[in-house]
Coordinates of C-alpha atoms and ligand atoms in Angstrom, one line a residue:
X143 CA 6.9 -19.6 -10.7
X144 CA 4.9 -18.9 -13.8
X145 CA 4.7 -15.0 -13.1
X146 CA 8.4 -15.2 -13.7
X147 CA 7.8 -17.9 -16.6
X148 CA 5.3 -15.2 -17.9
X149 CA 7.6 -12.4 -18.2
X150 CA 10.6 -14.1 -19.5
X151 CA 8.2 -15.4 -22.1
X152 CA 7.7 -12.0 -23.5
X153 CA 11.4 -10.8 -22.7
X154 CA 12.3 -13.7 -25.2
X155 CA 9.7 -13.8 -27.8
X156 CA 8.4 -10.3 -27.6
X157 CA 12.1 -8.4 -26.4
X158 CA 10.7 -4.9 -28.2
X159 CA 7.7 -4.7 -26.1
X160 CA 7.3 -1.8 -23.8
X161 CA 7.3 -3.1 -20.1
X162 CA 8.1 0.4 -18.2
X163 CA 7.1 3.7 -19.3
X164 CA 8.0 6.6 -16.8
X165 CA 8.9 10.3 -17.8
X166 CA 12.4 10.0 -17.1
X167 CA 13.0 6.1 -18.0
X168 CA 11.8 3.3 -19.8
X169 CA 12.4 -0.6 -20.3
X170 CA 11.1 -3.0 -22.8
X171 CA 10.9 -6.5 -22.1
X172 CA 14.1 -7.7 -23.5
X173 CA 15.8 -5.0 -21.3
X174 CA 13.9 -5.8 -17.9
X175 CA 15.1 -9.2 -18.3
X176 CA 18.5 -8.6 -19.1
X177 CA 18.7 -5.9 -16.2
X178 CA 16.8 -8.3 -13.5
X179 CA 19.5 -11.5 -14.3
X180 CA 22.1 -9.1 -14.4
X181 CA 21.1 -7.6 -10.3
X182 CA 20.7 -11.5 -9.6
X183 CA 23.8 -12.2 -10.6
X184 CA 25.4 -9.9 -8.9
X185 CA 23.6 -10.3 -6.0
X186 CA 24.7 -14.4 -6.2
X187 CA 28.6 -12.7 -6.2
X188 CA 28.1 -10.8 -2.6
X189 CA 27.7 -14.3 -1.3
X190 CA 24.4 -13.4 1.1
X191 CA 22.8 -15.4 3.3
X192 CA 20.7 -18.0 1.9
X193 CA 16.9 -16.1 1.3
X194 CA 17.9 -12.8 3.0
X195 CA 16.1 -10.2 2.0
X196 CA 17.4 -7.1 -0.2
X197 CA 15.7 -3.8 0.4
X198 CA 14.8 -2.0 -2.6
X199 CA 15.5 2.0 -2.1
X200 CA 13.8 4.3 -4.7
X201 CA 10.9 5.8 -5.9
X202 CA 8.8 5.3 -9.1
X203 CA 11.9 4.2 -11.9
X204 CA 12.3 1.4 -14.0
X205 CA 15.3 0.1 -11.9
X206 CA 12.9 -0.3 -9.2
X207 CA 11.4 -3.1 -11.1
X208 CA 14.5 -4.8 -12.2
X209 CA 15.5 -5.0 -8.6
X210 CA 12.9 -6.9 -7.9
X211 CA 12.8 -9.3 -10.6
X212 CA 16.4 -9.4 -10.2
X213 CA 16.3 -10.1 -6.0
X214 CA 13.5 -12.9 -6.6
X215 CA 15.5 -14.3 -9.8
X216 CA 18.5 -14.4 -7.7
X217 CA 16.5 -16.3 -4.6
X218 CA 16.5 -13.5 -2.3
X219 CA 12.9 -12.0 -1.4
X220 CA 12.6 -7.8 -1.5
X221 CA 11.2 -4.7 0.1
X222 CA 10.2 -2.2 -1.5
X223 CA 10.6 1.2 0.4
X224 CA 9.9 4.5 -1.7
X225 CA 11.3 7.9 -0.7
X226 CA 9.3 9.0 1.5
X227 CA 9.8 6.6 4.4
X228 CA 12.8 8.4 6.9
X229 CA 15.9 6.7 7.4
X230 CA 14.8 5.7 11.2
X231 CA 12.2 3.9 10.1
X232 CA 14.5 2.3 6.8
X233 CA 16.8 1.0 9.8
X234 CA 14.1 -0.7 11.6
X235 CA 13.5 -2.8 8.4
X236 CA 16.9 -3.3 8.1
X237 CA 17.3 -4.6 11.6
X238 CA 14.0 -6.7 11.5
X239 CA 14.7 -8.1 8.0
X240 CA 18.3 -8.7 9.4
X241 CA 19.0 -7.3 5.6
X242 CA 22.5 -7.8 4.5
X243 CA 22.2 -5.6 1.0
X244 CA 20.7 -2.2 0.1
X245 CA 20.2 -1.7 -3.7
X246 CA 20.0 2.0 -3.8
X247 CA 18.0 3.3 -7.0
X248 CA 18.4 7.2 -6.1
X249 CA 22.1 7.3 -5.5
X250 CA 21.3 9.3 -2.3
X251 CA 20.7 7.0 0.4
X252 CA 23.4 7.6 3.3
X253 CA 22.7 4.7 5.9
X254 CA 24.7 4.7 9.2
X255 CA 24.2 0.9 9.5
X256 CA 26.0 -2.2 9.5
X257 CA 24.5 -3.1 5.9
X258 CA 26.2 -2.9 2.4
X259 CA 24.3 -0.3 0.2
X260 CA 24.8 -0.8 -3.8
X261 CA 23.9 1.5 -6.2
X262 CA 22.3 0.6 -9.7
X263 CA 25.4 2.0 -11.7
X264 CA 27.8 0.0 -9.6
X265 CA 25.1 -3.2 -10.1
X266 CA 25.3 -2.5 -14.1
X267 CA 28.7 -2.0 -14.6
X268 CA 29.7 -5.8 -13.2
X269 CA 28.7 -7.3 -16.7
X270 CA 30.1 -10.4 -16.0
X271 CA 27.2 -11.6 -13.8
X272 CA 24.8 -12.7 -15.9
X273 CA 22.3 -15.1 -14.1
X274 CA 20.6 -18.5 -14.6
X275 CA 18.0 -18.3 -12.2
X276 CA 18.0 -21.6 -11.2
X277 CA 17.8 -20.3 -7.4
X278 CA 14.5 -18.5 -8.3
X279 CA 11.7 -17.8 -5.4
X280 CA 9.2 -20.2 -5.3
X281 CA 6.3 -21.9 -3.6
X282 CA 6.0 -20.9 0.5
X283 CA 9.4 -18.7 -0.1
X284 CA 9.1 -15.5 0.3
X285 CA 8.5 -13.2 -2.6
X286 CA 7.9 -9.4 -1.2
X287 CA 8.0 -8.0 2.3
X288 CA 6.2 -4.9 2.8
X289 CA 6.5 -3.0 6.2
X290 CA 3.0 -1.4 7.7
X291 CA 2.2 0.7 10.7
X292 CA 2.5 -0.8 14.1
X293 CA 1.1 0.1 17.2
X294 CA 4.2 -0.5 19.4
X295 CA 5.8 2.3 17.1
X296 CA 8.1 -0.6 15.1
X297 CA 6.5 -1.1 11.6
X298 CA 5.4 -5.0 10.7
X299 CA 6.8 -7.0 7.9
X300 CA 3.8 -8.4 5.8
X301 CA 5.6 -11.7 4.5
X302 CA 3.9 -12.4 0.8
X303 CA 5.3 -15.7 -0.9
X304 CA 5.2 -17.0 -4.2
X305 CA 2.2 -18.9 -4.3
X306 CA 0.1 -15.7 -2.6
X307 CA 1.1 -13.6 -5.0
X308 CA 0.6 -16.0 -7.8
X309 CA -3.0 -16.8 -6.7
X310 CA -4.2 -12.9 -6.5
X311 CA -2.5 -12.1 -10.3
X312 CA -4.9 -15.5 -11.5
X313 CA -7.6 -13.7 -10.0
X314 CA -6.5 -10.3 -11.6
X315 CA -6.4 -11.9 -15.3
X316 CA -9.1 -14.2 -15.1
X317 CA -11.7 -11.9 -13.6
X318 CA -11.0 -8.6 -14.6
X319 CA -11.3 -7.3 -18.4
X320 CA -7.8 -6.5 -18.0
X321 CA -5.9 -9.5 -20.4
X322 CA -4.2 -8.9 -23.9
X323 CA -1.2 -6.7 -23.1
X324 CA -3.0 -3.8 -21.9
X325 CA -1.6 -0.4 -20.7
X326 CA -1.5 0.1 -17.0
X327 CA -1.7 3.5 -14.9
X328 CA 0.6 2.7 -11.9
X329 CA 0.7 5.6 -9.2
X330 CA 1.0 4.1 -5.6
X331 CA 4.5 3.9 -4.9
X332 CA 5.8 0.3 -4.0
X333 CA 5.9 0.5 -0.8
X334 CA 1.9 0.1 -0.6
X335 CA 1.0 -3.0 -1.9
X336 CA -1.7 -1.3 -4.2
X337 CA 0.9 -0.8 -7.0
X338 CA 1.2 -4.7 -7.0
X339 CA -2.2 -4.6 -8.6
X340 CA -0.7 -3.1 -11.8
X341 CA 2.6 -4.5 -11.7
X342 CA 2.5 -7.8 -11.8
X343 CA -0.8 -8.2 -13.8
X344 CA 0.5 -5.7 -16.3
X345 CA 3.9 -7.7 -16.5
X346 CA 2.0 -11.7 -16.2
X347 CA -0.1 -10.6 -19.3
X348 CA 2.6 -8.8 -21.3
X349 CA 1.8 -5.1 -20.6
X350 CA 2.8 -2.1 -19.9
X351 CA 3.5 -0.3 -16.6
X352 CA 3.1 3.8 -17.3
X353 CA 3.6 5.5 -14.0
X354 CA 3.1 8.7 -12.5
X355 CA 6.0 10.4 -9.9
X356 CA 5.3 12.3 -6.5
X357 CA 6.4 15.4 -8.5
X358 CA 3.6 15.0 -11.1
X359 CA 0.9 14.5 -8.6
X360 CA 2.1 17.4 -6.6
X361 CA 1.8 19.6 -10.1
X362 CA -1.6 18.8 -11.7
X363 CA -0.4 20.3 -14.9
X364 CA 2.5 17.6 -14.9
X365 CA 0.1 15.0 -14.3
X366 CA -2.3 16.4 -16.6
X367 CA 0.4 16.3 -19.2
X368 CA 1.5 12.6 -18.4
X369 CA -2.1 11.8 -18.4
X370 CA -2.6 13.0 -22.0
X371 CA 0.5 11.0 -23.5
X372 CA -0.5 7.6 -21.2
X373 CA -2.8 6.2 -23.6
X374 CA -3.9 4.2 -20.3
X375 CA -6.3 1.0 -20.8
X376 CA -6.6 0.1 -17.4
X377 CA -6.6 2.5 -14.1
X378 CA -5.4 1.6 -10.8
X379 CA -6.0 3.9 -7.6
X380 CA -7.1 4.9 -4.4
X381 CA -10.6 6.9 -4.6
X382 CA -9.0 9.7 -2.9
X383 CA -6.6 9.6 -6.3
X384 CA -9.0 9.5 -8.7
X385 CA -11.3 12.1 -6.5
X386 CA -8.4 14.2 -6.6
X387 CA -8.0 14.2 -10.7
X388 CA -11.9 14.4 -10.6
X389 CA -12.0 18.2 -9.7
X390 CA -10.3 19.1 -12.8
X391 CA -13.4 19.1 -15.6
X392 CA -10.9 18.2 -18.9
X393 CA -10.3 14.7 -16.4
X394 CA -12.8 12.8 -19.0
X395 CA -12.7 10.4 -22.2
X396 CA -11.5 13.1 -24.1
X397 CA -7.8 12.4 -21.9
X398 CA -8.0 9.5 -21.6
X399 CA -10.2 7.8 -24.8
X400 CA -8.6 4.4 -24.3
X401 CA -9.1 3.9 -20.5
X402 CA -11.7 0.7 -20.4
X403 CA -11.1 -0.2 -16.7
X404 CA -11.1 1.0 -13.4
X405 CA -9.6 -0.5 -10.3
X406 CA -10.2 0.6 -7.1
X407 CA -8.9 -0.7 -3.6
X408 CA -7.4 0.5 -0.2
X409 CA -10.6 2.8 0.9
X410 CA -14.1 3.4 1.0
X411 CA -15.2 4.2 -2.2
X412 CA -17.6 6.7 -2.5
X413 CA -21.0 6.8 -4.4
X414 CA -20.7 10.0 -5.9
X415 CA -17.3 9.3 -6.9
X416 CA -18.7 6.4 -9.3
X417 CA -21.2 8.8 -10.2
X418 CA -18.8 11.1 -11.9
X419 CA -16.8 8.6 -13.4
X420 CA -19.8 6.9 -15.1
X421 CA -20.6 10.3 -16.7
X422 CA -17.2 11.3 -18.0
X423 CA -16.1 8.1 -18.9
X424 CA -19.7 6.1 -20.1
X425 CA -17.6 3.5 -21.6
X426 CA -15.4 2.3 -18.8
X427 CA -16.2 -0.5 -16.1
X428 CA -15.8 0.7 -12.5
X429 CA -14.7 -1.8 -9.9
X430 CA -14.4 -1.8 -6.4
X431 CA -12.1 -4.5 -4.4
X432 CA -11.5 -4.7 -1.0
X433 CA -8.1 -6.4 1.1
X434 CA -5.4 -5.6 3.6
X435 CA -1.8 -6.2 2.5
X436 CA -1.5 -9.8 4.9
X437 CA -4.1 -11.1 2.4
X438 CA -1.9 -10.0 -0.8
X439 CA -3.5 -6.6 -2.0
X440 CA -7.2 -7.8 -2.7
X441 CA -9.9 -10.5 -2.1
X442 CA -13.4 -9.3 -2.8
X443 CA -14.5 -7.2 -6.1
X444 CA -17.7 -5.7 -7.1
X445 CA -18.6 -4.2 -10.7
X446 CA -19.7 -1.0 -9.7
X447 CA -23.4 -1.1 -12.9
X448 CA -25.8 1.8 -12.8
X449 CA -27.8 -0.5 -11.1
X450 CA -25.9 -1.0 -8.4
X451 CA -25.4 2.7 -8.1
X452 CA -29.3 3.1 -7.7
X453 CA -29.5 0.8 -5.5
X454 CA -26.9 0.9 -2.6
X455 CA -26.1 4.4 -0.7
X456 CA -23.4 2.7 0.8
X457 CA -21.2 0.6 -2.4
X458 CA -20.9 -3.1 -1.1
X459 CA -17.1 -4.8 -1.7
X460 CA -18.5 -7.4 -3.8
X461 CA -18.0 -11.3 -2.9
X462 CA -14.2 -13.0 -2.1
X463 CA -12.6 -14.8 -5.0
X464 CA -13.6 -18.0 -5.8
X465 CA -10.4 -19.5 -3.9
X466 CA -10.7 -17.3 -0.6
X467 CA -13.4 -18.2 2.3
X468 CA -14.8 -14.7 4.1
X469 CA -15.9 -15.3 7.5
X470 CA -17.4 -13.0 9.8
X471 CA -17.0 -13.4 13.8
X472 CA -18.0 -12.4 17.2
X473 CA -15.7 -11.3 19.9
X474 CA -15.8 -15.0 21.0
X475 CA -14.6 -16.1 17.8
X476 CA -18.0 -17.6 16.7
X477 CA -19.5 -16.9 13.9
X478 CA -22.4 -14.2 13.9
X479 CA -25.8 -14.7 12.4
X480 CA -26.5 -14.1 9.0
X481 CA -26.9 -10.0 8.5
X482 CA -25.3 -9.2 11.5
X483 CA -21.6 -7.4 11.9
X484 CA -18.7 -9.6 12.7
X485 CA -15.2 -9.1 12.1
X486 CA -13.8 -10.3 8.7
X487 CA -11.8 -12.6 8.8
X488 CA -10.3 -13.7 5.3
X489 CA -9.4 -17.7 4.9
X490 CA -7.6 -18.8 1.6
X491 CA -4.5 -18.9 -0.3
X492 CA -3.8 -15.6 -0.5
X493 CA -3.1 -14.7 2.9
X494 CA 0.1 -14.4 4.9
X495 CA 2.4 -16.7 6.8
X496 CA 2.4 -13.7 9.1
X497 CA 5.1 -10.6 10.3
X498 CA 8.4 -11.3 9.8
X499 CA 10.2 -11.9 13.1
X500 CA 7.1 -11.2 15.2
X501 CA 5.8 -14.6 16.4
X502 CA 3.3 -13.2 19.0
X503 CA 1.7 -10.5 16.4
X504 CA 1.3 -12.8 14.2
X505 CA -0.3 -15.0 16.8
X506 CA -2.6 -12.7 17.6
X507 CA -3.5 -11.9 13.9
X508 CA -3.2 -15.2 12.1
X509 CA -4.4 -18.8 12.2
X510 CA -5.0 -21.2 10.5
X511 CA -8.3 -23.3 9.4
X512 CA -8.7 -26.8 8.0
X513 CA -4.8 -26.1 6.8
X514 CA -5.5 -23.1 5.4
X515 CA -4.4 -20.0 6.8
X516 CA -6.6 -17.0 8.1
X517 CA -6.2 -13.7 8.5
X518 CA -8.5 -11.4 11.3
X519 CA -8.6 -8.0 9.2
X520 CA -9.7 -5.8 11.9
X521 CA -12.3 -4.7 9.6
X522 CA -15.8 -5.0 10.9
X523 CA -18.6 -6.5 7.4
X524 CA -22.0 -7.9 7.5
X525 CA -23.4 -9.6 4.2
X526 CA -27.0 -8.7 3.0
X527 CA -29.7 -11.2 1.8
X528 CA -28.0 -11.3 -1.7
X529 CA -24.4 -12.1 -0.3
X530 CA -22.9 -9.0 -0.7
X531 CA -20.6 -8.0 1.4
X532 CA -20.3 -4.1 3.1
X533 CA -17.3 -3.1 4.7
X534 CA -18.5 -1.0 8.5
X535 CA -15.3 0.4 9.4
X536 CA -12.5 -0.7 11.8
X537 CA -12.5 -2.4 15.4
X538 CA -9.3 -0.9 16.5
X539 CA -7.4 2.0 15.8
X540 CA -5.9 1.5 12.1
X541 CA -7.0 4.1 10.2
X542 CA -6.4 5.2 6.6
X543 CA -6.0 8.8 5.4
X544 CA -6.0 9.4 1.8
X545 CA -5.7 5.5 1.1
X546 CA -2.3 5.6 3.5
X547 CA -2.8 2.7 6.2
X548 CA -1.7 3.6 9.9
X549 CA -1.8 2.7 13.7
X550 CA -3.2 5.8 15.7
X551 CA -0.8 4.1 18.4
X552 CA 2.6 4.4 16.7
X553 CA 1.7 8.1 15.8
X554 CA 0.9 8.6 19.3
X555 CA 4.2 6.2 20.5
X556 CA 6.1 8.7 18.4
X557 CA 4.8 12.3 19.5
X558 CA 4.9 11.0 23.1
X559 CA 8.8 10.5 22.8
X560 CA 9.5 14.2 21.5
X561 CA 11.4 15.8 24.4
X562 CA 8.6 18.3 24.3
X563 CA 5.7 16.2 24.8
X564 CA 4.5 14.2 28.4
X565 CA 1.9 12.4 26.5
X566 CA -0.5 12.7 23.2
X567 CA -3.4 11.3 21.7
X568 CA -4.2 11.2 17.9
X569 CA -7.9 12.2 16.5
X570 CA -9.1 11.6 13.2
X571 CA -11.4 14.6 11.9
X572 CA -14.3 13.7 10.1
X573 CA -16.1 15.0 7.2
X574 CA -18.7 13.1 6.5
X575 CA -17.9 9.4 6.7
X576 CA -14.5 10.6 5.8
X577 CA -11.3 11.4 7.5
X578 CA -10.2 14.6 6.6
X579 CA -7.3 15.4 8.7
X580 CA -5.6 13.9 12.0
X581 CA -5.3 16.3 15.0
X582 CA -2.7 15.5 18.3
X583 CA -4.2 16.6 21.4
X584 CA -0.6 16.7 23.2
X585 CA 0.4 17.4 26.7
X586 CA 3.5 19.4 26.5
X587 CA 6.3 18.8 28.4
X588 CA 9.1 21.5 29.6
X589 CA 9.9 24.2 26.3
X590 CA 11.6 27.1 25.8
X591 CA 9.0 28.3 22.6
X592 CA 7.1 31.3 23.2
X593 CA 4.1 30.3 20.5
X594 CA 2.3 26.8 20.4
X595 CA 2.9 27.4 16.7
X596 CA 7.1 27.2 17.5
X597 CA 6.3 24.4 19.6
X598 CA 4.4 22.3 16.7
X599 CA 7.1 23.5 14.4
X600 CA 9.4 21.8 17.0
X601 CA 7.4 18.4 17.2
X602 CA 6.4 17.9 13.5
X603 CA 10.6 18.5 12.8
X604 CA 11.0 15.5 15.1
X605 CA 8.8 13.5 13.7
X606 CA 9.7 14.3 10.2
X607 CA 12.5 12.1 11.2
X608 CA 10.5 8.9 12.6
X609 CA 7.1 8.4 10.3
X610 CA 6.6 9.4 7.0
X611 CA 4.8 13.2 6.2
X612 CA 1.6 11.4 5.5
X613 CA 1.3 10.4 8.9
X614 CA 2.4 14.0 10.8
X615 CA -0.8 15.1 12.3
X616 CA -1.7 18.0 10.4
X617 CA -3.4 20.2 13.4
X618 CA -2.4 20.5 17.0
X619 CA -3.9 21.0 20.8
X620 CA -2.5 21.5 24.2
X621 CA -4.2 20.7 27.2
X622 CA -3.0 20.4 30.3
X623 CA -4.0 16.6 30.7
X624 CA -5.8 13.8 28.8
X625 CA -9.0 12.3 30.1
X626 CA -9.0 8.9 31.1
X627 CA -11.5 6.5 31.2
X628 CA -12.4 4.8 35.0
X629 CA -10.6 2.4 33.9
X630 CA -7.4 4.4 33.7
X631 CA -7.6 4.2 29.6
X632 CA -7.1 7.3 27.6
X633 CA -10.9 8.7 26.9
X634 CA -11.1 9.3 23.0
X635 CA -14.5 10.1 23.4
X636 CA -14.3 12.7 25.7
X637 CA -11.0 13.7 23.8
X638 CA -12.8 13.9 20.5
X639 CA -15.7 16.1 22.5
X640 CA -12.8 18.3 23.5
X641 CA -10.9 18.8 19.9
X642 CA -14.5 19.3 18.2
X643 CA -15.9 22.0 20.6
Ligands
AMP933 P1 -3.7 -1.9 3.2 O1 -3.1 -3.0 4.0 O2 -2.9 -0.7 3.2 O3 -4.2 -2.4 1.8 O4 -5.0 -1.5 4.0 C1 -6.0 -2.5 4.2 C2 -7.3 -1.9 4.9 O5 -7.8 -0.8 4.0 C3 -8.4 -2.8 5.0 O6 -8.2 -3.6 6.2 C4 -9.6 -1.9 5.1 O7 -9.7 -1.3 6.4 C5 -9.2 -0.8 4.1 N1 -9.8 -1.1 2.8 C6 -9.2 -1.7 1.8 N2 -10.0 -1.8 0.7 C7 -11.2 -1.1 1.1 C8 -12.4 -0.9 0.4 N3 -12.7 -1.2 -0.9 N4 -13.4 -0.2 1.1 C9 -13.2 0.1 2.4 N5 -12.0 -0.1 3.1 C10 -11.0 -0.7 2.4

């Protein structure tokens, strides 16, 4: 694969080169390659089934990386699962990956599961393994699983093989400004496929990875700090990121004087947002791009000019990539008229050969077209007269909140089996065009609490333990019952007219 012939380039000829800068740890070249053969050859010793795939436990550290390289090097693909997913959901991974091998990064994962967990010392301190690679992941093989929100309550496993993620890094450095070795901001963690905008662009071109921790984004003065030292080229984000850093005024050329690109994906990106950005940073090109993680991070961009800014109150997300077909479609399947809404569906190279282990989801979701595979987003589009194309919001009940992707369903799936619940229903409140919070209207079921305030306490513990905090509804309301439609449906509607009086 030529990503991987792309970074053991530079590990060989350029071994000094900074590949992974973090506050607490940092890898150049030479040592990312060492460490990545070194995890694949241990990983050949432990015997594994063929192609099995190795779950990567940790948060934003350099050995993160390495186990990835090192899992693909040694033929086996990964998933990356950051901190802040709870152990339930880590086991339903495990048991839909049928993973054999956890490579712990933290030293603090305790599994109660029939699966080996490794930790990086332990991986290190077999020196003897030293790998060839000739087992490398290639072609249709899977490279990366990442698991997303369900509605049945189980989290799917995005499948993303070698040639998609090759294709969408050839888009990266052939259509973005971002060749030459350039410094890369990386702050979604790598569970969320965002990150795998900076990684693997950053590594393919000889770069560097600087990232930023949970911790530091929790203390603006830490991130503040890191921001200062990045000496950042090329910035990759969620809107609802860069909005955040926005509201401090010193967030401007004067931090960051080498930044020359920004990338956005994973949410709407907001006009006034672009605004700012072109005013404290007038020499730095703004783009939006637009994908879900079954099409491999992103398939439509836009440069975000002045003159687009003047004339769109909405921003369009651009045109797909020359390889990738967009199609827009009725509830029949057909096509819709030129200007009018359809679903998006995505056709090209870059999409998925579907969830792993979940035939009749991926049924549902994927097909395929003139041998080439499509994916239905769930994301309603229309094109204007120029062929540019507008994203309109969802058909279901995916949702994201602060760039985090998630089922309304599985939320609900989860509150409704608390012991203290006889059924729920999850509202997104709206500011704007923009979700603000998520509010459970809840039916409670028999409790002992005196206060609804004990009784939410008493939920939100519960679910601490099933979804990650991000998706905890952050407000809740009882009610007796939940309106239902006449067809026996719940009634968001009327819900929604109930939460908002
Ligand atoms: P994820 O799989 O987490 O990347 O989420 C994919 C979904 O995020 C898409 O299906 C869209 O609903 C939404 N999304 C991604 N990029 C954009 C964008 N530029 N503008 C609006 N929504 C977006």
């Amino acid at each position: 694969m030529r990503l991987l012939d792309n970074i053991e380039y530079v590990a060989l000829n350029h071994p000094e080169k900074m590949a992974y800068i973090s506050t607490d740890s940092q890898l150049t070249y030479g040592e990312l390659w060492q460490q990545s053969n070194q995890i694949a050859g241990y990983l050949e010793s432990k015997k594994l089934t063929k192609s099995s795939p190795i779950l990567v436990y940790g948060h934003m550290g350099a050995s993160m990386i390495a186990s990835f390289l090192g899992s693909v090097i040694g033929g086996h693909p990964y998933i990356p699962v950051d901190i802040s997913i709870p152990h339930d959901r880590i086991l339903k991974m495990v048991e839909s990956a049928q993973t054999e091998l956890i490579i712990d990064t933290t030293n603090e994962l305790a599994i109660d599961h029939d699966v080996t967990v490794v930790q990086m010392e332990e991986i290190m301190s077999h020196s003897n393994h030293v790998k060839t690679g000739a087992d490398r992941i290639e072609g249709d093989k899977n490279f990366y699983i990442i698991y997303t929100s369900g509605s049945t309550g189980r989290p799917k496993g995005v499948q993303i093989s070698a040639n998609n993620l090759q294709c969408f890094v050839d888009w990266m450095l052939n259509d973005f400004p971002i060749q030459g070795g350039l410094r890369f901001l990386n702050q979604a963690p790598y569970s969320f496929d965002l990150s795998v905008m900076d990684i693997y662009p950053a590594l393919a071109s000889g770069g560097t990875i600087f990232t930023i921790t949970k911790d530091m984004i929790a203390k603006p003065k830490l991130l503040f700090e890191a921001l200062n030292q990045s000496n950042i080229q090329v910035w990759t984000s969620t809107p609802s990121f860069v909005q955040m850093c926005l509201m401090d005024p010193s967030f401007n050329h004067n931090l960051l004087p080498e930044l020359s690109v920004f990338l956005f994906c994973g949410e709407i990106l907001p006009v006034a947002i672009c605004q700012q950005l072109k005013e404290r940073f007038p020499h730095a090109k703004i783009f939006n791009t637009y994908g879900p993680t079954e099409a491999t991070v992103a398939v439509t961009s836009l440069e975000i000019t002045q003159e687009i800014l003047k004339n769109y109150q909405t921003l369009p997300i651009g045109k797909s990539k020359m390889d990738t077909n967009i199609i827009l479609l009725d509830e029949h399947g057909n096509q819709v008229p030129s200007g009018e809404t359809g679903e998006i569906v995505i056709v090209g190279p870059g999409v998925s050969k579907g969830y792993l282990g979940q035939l009749e989801l991926t049924k549902k979701a994927f097909f395929d077209v003139d041998g080439q595979r499509a994916y239905r987003t769930g994301d309603a589009g229309y094109e204007d007269e120029t062929g540019l194309l507008f994203y309109k919001g969802r058909i279901d009940f995916q949702i994201k909140l602060h760039g985090y992707r998630m089922e309304l369903e599985e939320i609900e799936y989860h509150i409704a089996k608390s012991i203290y619940v006889k059924s729920a229903a999850v509202i997104p409140v709206y500011q704007k065009d923009k979700i603000e919070f998520l509010m459970a209207v809840v039916v409670p079921g028999e409790h002992h609490f005196e206060k609804e305030y004990q009784l939410t306490s008493a939920i939100k513990k519960e679910l601490g333990e099933m979804i990650p905090a991000y998706m905890i509804p952050k407000k809740f309301f009882y009610q007796e019952d939940l309106p239902l439609t006449p067809n026996g449906k719940l009634d968001r509607k009327m819900i929604r007219e109930l939460v908002m009086q």
